[in-house]
Tab-separated table of C-alpha atoms in Angstrom:
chain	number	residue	atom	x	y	z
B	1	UNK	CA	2.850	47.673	-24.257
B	2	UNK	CA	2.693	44.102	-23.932
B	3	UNK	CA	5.970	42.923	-21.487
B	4	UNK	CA	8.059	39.905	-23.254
B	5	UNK	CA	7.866	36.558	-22.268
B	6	UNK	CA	9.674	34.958	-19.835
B	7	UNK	CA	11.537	31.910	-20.018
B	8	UNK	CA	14.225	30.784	-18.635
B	9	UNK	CA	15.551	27.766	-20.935
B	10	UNK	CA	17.826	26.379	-18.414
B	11	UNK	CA	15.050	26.548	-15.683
B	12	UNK	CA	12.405	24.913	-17.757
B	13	UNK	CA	15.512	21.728	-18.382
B	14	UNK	CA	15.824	21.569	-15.055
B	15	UNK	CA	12.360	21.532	-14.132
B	16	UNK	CA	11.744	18.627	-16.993
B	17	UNK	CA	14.731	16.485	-15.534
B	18	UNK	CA	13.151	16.607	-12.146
B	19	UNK	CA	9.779	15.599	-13.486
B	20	UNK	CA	11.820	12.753	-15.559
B	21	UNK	CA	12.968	11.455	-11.932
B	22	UNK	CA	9.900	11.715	-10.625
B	23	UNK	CA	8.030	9.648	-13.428
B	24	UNK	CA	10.729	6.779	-12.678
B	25	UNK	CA	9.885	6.847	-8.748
B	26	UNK	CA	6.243	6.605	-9.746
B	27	UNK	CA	7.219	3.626	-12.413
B	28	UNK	CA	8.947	2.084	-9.237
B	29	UNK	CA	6.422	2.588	-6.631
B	30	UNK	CA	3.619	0.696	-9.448
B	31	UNK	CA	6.136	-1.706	-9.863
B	32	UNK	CA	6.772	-2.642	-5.654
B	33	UNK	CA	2.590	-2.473	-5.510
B	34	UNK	CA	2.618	-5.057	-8.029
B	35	UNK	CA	5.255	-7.324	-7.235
B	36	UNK	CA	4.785	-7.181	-3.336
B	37	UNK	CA	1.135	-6.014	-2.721
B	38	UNK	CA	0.287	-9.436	-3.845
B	39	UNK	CA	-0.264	-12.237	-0.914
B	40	UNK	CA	2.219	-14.576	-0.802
B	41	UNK	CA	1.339	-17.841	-2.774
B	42	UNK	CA	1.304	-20.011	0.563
B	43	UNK	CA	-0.783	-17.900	2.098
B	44	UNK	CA	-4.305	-19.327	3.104
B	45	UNK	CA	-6.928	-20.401	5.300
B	46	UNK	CA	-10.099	-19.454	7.207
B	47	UNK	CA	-11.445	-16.227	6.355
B	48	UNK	CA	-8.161	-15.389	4.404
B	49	UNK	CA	-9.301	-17.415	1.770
B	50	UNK	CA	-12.054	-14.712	0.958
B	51	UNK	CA	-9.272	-11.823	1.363
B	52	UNK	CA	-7.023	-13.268	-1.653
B	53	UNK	CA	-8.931	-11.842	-4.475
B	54	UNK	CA	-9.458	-8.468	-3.074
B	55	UNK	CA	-5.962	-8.712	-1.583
B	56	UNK	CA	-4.614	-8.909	-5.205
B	57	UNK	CA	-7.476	-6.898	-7.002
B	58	UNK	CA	-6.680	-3.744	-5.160
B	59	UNK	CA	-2.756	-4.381	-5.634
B	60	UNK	CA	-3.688	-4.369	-9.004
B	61	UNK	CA	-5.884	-1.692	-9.345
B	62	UNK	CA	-2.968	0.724	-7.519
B	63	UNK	CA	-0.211	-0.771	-9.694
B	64	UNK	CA	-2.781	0.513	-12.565
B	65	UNK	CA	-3.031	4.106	-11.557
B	66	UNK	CA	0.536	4.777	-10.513
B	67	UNK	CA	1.931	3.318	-13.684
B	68	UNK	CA	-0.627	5.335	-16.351
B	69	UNK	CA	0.244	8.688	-14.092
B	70	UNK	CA	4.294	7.493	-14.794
B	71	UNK	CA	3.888	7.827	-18.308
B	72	UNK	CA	2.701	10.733	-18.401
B	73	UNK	CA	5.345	12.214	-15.534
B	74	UNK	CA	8.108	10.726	-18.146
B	75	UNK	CA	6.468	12.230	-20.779
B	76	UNK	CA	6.009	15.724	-19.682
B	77	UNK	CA	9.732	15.848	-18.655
B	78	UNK	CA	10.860	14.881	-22.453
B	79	UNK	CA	8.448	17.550	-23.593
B	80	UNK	CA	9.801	20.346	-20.836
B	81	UNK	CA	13.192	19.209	-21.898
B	82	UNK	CA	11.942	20.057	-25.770
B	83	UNK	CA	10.135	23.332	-24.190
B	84	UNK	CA	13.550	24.117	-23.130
B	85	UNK	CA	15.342	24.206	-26.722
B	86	UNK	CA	12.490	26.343	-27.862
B	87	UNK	CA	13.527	28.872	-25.584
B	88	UNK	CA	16.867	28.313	-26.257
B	89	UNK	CA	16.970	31.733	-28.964
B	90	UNK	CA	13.364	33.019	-27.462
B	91	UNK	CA	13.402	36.222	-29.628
B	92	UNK	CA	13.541	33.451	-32.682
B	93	UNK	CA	10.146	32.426	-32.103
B	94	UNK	CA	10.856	29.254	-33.658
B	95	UNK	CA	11.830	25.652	-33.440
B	96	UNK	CA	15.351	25.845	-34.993
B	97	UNK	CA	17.314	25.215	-32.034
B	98	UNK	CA	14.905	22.229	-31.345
B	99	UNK	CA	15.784	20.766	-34.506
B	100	UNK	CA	19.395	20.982	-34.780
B	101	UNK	CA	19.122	19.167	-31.849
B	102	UNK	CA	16.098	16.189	-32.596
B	103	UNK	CA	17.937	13.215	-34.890
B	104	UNK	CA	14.288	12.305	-36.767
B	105	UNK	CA	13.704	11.134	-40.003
B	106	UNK	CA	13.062	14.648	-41.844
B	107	UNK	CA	15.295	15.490	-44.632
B	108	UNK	CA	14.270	18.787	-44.324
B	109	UNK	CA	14.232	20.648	-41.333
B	110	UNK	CA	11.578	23.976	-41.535
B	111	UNK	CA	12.243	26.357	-38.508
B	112	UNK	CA	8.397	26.965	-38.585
B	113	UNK	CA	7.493	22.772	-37.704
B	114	UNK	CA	8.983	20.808	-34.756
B	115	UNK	CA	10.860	17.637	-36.098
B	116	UNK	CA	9.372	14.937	-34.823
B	117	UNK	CA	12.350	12.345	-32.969
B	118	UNK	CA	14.560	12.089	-30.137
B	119	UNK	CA	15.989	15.385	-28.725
B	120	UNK	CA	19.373	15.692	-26.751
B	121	UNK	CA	19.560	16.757	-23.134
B	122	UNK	CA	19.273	20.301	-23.163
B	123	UNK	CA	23.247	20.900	-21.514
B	124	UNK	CA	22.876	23.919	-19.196
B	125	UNK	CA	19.964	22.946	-17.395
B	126	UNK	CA	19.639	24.543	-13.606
B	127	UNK	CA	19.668	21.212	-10.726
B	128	UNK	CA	16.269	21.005	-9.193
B	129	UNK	CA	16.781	19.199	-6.448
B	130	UNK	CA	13.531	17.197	-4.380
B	131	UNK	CA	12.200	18.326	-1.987
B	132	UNK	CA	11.413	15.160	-0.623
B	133	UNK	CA	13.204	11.795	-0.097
B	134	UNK	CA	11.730	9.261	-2.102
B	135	UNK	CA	12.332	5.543	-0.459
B	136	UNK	CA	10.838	2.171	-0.593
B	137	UNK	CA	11.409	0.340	2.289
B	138	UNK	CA	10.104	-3.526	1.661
B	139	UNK	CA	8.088	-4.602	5.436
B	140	UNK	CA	9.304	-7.921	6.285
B	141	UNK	CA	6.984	-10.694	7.568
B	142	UNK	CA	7.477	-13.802	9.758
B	143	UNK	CA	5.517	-16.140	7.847
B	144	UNK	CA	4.841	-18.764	10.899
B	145	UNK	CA	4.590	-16.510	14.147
B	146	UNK	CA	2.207	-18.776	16.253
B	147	UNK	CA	5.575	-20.605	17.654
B	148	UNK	CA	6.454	-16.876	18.836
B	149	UNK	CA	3.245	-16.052	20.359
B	150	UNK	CA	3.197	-19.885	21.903
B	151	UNK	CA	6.358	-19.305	23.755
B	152	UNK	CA	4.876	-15.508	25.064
B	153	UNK	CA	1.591	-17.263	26.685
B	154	UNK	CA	4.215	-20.396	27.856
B	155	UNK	CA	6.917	-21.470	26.465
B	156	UNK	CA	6.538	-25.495	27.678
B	157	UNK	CA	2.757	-25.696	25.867
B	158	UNK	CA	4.321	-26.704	22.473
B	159	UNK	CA	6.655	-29.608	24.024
B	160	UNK	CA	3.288	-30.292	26.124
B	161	UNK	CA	0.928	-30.572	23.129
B	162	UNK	CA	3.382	-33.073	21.539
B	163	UNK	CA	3.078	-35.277	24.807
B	164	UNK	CA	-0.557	-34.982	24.507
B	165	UNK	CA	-0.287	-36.133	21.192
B	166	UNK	CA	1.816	-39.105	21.754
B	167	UNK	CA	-0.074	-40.492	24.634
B	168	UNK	CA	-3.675	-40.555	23.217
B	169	UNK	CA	-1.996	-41.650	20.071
B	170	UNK	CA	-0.950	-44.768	22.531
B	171	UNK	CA	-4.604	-44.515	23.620
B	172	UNK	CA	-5.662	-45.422	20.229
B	173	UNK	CA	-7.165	-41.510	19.353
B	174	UNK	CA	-4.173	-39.133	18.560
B	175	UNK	CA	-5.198	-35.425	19.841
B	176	UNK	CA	-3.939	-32.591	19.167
B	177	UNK	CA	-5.008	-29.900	20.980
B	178	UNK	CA	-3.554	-26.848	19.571
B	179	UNK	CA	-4.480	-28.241	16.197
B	180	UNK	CA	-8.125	-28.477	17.358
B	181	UNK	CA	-8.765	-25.299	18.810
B	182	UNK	CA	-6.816	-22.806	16.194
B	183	UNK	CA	-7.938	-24.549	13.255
B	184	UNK	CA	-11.504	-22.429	13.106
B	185	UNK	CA	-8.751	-19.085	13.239
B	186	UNK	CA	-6.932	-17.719	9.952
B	187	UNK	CA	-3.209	-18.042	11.122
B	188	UNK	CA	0.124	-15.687	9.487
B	189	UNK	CA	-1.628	-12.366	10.515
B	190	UNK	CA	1.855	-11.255	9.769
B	191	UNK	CA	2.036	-11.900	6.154
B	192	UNK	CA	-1.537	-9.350	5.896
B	193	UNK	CA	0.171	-7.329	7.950
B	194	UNK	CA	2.851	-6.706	5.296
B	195	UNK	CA	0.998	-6.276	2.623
B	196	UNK	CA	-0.622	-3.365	4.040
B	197	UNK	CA	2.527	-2.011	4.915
B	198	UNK	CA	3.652	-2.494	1.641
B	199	UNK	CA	0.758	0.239	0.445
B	200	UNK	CA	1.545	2.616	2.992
B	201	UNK	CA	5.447	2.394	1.312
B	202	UNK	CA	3.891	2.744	-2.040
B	203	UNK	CA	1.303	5.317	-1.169
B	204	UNK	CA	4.028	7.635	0.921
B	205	UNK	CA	6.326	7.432	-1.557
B	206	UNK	CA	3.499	8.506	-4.511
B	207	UNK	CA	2.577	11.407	-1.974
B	208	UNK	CA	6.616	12.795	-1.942
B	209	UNK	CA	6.740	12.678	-5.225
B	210	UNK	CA	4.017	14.838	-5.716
B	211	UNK	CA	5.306	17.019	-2.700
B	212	UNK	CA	8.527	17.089	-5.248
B	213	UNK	CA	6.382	18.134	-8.179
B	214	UNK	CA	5.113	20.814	-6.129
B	215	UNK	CA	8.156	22.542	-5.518
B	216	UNK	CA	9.239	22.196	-8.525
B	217	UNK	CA	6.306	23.880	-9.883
B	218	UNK	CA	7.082	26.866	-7.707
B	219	UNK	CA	10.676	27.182	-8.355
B	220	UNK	CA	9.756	27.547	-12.255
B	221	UNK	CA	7.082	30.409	-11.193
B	222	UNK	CA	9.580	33.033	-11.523
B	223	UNK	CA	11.370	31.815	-14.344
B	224	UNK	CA	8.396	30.687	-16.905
B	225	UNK	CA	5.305	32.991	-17.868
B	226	UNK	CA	2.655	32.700	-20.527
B	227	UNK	CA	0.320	30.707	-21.753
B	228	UNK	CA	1.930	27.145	-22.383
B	229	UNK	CA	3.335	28.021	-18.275
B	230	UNK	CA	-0.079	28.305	-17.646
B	231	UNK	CA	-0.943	24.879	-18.813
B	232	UNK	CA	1.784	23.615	-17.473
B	233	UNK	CA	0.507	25.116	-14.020
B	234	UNK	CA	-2.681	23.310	-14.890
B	235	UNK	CA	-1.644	20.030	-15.324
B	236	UNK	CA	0.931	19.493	-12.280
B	237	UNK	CA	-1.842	20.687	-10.036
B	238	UNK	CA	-3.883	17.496	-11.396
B	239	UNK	CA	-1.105	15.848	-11.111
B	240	UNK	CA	0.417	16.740	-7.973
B	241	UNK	CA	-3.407	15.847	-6.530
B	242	UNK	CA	-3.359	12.698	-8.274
B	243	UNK	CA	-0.189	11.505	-6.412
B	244	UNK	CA	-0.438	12.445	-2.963
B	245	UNK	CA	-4.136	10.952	-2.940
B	246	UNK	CA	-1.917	7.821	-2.819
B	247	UNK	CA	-0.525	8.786	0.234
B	248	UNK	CA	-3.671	8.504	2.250
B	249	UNK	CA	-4.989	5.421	0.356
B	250	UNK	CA	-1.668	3.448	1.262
B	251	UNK	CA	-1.863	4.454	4.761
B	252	UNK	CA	-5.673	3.214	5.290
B	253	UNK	CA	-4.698	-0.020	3.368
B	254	UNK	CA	-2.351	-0.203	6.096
B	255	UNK	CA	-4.367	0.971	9.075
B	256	UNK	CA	-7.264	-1.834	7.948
B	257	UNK	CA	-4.851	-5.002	7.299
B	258	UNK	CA	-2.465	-4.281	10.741
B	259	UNK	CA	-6.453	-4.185	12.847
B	260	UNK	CA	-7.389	-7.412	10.662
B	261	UNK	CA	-3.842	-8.649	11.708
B	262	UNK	CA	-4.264	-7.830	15.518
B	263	UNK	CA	-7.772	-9.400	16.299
B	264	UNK	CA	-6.580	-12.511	14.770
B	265	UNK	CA	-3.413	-12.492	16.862
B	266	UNK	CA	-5.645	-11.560	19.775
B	267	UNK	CA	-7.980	-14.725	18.925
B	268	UNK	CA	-5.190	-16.983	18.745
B	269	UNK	CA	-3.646	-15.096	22.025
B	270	UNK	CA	-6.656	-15.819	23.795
B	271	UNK	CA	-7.369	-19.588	22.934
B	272	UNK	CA	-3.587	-20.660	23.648
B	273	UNK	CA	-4.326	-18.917	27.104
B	274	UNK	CA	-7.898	-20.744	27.621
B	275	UNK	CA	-5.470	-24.154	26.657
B	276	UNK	CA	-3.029	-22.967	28.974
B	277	UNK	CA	-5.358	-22.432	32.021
B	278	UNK	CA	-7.332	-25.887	31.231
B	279	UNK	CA	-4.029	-27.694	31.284
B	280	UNK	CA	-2.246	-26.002	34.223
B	281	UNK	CA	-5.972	-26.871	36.328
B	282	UNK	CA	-5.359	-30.907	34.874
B	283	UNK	CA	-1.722	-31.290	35.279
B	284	UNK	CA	1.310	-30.459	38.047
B	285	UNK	CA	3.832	-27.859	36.386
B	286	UNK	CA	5.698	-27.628	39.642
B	287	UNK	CA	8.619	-30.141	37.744
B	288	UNK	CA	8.997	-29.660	34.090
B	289	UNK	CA	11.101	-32.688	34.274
B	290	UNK	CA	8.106	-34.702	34.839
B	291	UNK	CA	5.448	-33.484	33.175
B	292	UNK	CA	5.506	-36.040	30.678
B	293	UNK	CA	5.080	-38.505	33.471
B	294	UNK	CA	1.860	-36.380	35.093
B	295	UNK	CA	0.379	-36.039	31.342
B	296	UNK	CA	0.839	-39.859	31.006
B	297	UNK	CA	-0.936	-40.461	34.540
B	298	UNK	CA	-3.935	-38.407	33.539
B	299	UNK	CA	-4.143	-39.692	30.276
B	300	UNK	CA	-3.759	-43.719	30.605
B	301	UNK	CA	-3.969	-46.514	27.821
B	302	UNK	CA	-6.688	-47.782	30.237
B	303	UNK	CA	-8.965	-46.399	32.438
B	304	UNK	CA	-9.856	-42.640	33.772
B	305	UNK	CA	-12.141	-42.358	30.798
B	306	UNK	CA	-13.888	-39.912	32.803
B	307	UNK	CA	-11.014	-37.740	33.241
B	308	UNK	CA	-10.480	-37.652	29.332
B	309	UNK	CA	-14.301	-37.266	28.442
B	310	UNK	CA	-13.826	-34.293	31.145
B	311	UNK	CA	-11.147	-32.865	28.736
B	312	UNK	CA	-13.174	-33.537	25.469
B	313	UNK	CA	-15.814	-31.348	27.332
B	314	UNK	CA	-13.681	-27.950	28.230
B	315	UNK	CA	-11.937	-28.262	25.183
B	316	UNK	CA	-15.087	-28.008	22.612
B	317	UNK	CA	-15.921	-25.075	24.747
B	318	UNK	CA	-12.561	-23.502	23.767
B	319	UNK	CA	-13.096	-24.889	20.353
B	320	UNK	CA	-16.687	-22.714	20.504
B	321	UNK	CA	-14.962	-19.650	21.581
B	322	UNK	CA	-12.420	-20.013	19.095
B	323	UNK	CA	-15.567	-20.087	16.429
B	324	UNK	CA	-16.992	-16.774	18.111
B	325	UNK	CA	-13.803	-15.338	17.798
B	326	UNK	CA	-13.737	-15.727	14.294
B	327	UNK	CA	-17.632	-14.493	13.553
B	328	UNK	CA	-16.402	-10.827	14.980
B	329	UNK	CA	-13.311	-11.229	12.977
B	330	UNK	CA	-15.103	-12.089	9.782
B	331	UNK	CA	-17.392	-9.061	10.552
B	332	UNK	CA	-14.937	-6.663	10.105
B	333	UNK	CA	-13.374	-8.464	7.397
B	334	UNK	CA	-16.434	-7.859	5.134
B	335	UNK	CA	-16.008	-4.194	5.766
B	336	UNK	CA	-12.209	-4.393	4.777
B	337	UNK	CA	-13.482	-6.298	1.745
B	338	UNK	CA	-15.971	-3.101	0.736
B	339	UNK	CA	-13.511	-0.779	1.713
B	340	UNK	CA	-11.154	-2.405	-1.017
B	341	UNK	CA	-13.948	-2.866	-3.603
B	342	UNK	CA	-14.148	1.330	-3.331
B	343	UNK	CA	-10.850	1.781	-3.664
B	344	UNK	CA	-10.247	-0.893	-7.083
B	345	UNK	CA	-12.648	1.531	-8.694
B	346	UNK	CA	-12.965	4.864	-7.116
B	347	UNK	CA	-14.456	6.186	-10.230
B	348	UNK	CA	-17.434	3.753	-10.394
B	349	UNK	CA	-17.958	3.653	-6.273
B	350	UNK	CA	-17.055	7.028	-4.891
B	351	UNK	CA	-17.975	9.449	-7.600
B	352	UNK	CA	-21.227	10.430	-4.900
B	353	UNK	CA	-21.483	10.634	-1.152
B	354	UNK	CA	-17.544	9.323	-1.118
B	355	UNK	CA	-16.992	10.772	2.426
B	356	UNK	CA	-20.117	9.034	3.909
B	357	UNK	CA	-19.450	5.438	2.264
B	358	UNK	CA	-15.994	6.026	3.462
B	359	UNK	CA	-16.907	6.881	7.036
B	360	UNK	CA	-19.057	3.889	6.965
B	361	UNK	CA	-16.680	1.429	6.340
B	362	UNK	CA	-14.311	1.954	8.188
B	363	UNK	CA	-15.686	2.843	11.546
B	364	UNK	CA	-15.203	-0.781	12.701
B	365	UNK	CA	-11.950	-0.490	12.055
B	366	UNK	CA	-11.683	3.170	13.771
B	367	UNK	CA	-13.503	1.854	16.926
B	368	UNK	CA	-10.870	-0.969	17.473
B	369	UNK	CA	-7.875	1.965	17.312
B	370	UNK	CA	-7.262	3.266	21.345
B	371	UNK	CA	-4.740	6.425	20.362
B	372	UNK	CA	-6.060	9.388	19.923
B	373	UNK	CA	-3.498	10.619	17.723
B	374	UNK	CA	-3.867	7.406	15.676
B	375	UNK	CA	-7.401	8.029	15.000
B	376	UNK	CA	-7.269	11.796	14.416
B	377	UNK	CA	-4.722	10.672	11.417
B	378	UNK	CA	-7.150	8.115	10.088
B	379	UNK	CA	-9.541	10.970	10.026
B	380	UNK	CA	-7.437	13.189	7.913
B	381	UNK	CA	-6.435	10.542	5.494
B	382	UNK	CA	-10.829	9.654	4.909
B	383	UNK	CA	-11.328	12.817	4.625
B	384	UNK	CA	-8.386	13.356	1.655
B	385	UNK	CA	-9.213	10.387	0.079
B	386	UNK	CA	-12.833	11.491	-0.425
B	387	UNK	CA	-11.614	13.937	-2.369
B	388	UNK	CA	-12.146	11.496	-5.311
B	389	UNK	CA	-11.850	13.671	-8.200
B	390	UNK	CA	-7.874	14.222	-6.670
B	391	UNK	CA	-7.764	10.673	-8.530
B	392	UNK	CA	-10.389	11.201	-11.024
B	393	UNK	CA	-9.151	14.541	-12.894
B	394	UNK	CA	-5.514	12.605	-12.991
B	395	UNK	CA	-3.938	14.038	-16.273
B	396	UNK	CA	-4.878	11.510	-19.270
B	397	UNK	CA	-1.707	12.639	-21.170
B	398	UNK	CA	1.252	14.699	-20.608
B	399	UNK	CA	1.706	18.021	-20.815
B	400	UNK	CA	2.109	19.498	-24.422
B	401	UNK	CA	3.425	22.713	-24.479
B	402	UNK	CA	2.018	23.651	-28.306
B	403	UNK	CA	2.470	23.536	-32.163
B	404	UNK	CA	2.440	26.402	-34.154
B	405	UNK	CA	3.383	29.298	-32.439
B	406	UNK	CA	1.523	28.415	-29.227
B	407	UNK	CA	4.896	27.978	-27.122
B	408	UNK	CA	5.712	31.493	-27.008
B	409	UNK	CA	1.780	33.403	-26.821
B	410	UNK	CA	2.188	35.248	-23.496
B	411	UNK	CA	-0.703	35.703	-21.517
């Protein structure tokens, strides 16, 4: 004897409301990728310049995924909220408790055909709570933090620059030597730093939503058999997958921009401390009060050209190191920029040897990482995000649970 469905009507409403909730948080985590994955528009300079595009492609790209895997979150909740109506008088078999509850432009409402419109909230649906907090926490830059890291190597270098700058400007060639030696390095390593924490928001967010799904999915095991619960089953598994692959692919983002945004704090660390050293081996710091005084003695309107050809000297050597600082930055740059390029079109670039490519790329930014438990994380999130087809076998469309009498066929 075959054993009656099961189907719990106010299960399967509560089930599609938390599925409704969870196709907003997904609308709202494509929507923060979007609007604040993006650089900001004053945001420029050496080497960044060649970061913009992919900056913005890949902020694109994610806003793209998340918001086609909304749709069809919102839309599977309407149509669990519908399932729920057709269980509504499940010994019926039919879809008249659906339709006295669609408004749609039928005349004539057959038990045996869904009307096609807008159906009312089923009203004793069960609370399905989620299991996880969802939350969007928007990183906050400094968008000029060279003043900061300035007054950390010493804080009199700025007011000492300035005086530099006065007195060869009296000298008849202005220089400034900050401005010399930092212009070859990409400055507001705080703004990239940001926007990768900006994906990791997005991408954690994408990966409790799908933890929320999950549970969800179980609670409803015990209330909801047959064969539309079946395909149900099968497409929150895709879509569950599809979602927390986020997670991971925020959290690299992340892990990639904050090392691009340490080695060029690092480089700009280490030339204001070469400019330090040069200065404090040319000039008496024993008096603050006078240093003006001692920088105008070494620097004359006339004579001492010796001393200031001197200077020219050890500062083109800083300039040079600042140059070589920037060739090992741009190095791992490229690799950011192919790691990016991967993950703007996993489909077309990891559908083969995903975990290899992966590894690849991103071992120059591994090496630079000193904690262990850092670096055993970045190896669990490479080896979940080559997992492509988690992305690839996202669900195209949302769940339908059947026409005809396919909503209540039991397995």
């Amino acid at each position: 004897m075959t054993e009656a469905l099961r189907a719990v009507p106010g299960e399967i409403a509560g089930l599609g409301n938390l599925v409704s909730e969870i196709g907003t948080d997904i609308n709202s985590a494509a929507f923060f990728i979007g609007e604040h994955g993006k650089p900001a528009e004053w945001l420029s300079g050496p080497i960044i310049d060649d970061l913009l595009e992919p900056f913005s492609g890949v902020a694109a790209a994610t806003k793209t995924r998340m918001s086609y895997l909304s749709n069809t979150t919102q839309g599977t909740g309407t149509e669990l909220n519908k399932a729920a109506w057709m269980y509504h008088d499940k010994d019926q078999q039919n879809y008249a408790a659906l339709n006295s509850h669609t408004m749609g432009l039928d005349t004539v409402k057959s038990p045996d055909v869904e009307t096609q419109g807008v159906t009312s909230f089923y009203d004793s649906a069960v609370k399905y709570n989620k299991a996880k907090e969802f939350k969007l926490d928007e990183p906050q830059a400094n968008k000029e933090d060279t003043a900061g890291l300035i007054a950390e190597v010493a804080p009199v270098l700025g007011d000492v620059n300035e005086s530099i700058k006065s007195i060869t400007r009296t000298a008849g060639q202005e220089r400034d030597l900050l401005g010399e030696c930092l212009k070859p390095i990409p400055g507001n390593w705080n703004e990239i730093r940001r926007i990768g924490e900006c994906h990791k928001a997005a991408g954690n967010g994408m990966e409790a939503c799908g933890d929320n799904l999950e549970a969800g999915l179980r609670r409803v095991d015990a209330s909801w058999d047959g064969l539309a619960a079946q395909a149900f089953t099968t497409w929150a598994n895709r879509a569950v997958a599809a979602m927390k692959w986020e997670g991971p692919v925020g959290r690299i983002v992340s892990d990639a921009f904050a090392v691009i945004a340490d080695e060029i704090r690092a480089a700009v660390k280490a030339i204001l401390t070469k400019i330090w050293d040069v200065l404090k081996s040319r000039i008496n710091f024993t008096s603050i009060k006078g240093i003006f005084q001692t920088i105008a003695r070494k620097i004359p309107v006339v004579g001492q050209i010796g001393e200031i050809i001197e200077l020219g000297y050890k500062f083109a050597n800083i300039i040079a190191d600042a140059i070589g600082l920037v060739g090992k930055i741009r190095e791992l740059v490229d690799k950011v920029k192919k790691l990016l390029e991967y993950l703007n079109d996993p489909v077309g670039k990891l559908k083969q040897n995903a975990e290899q490519k992966l590894a690849e790329t991103v071992a120059p930014i591994t090496n630079r990482v000193n904690d262990v438990t850092r670096k055993a994380a970045i190896a669990q999130d490479l080896a979940r995000i080559s997992q492509v087809n988690d992305t690839l076998n996202s669900p195209d469309a949302a769940f339908e649970v059947g026409t005809g009498h396919a909503p209540w066929s039991n397995a």
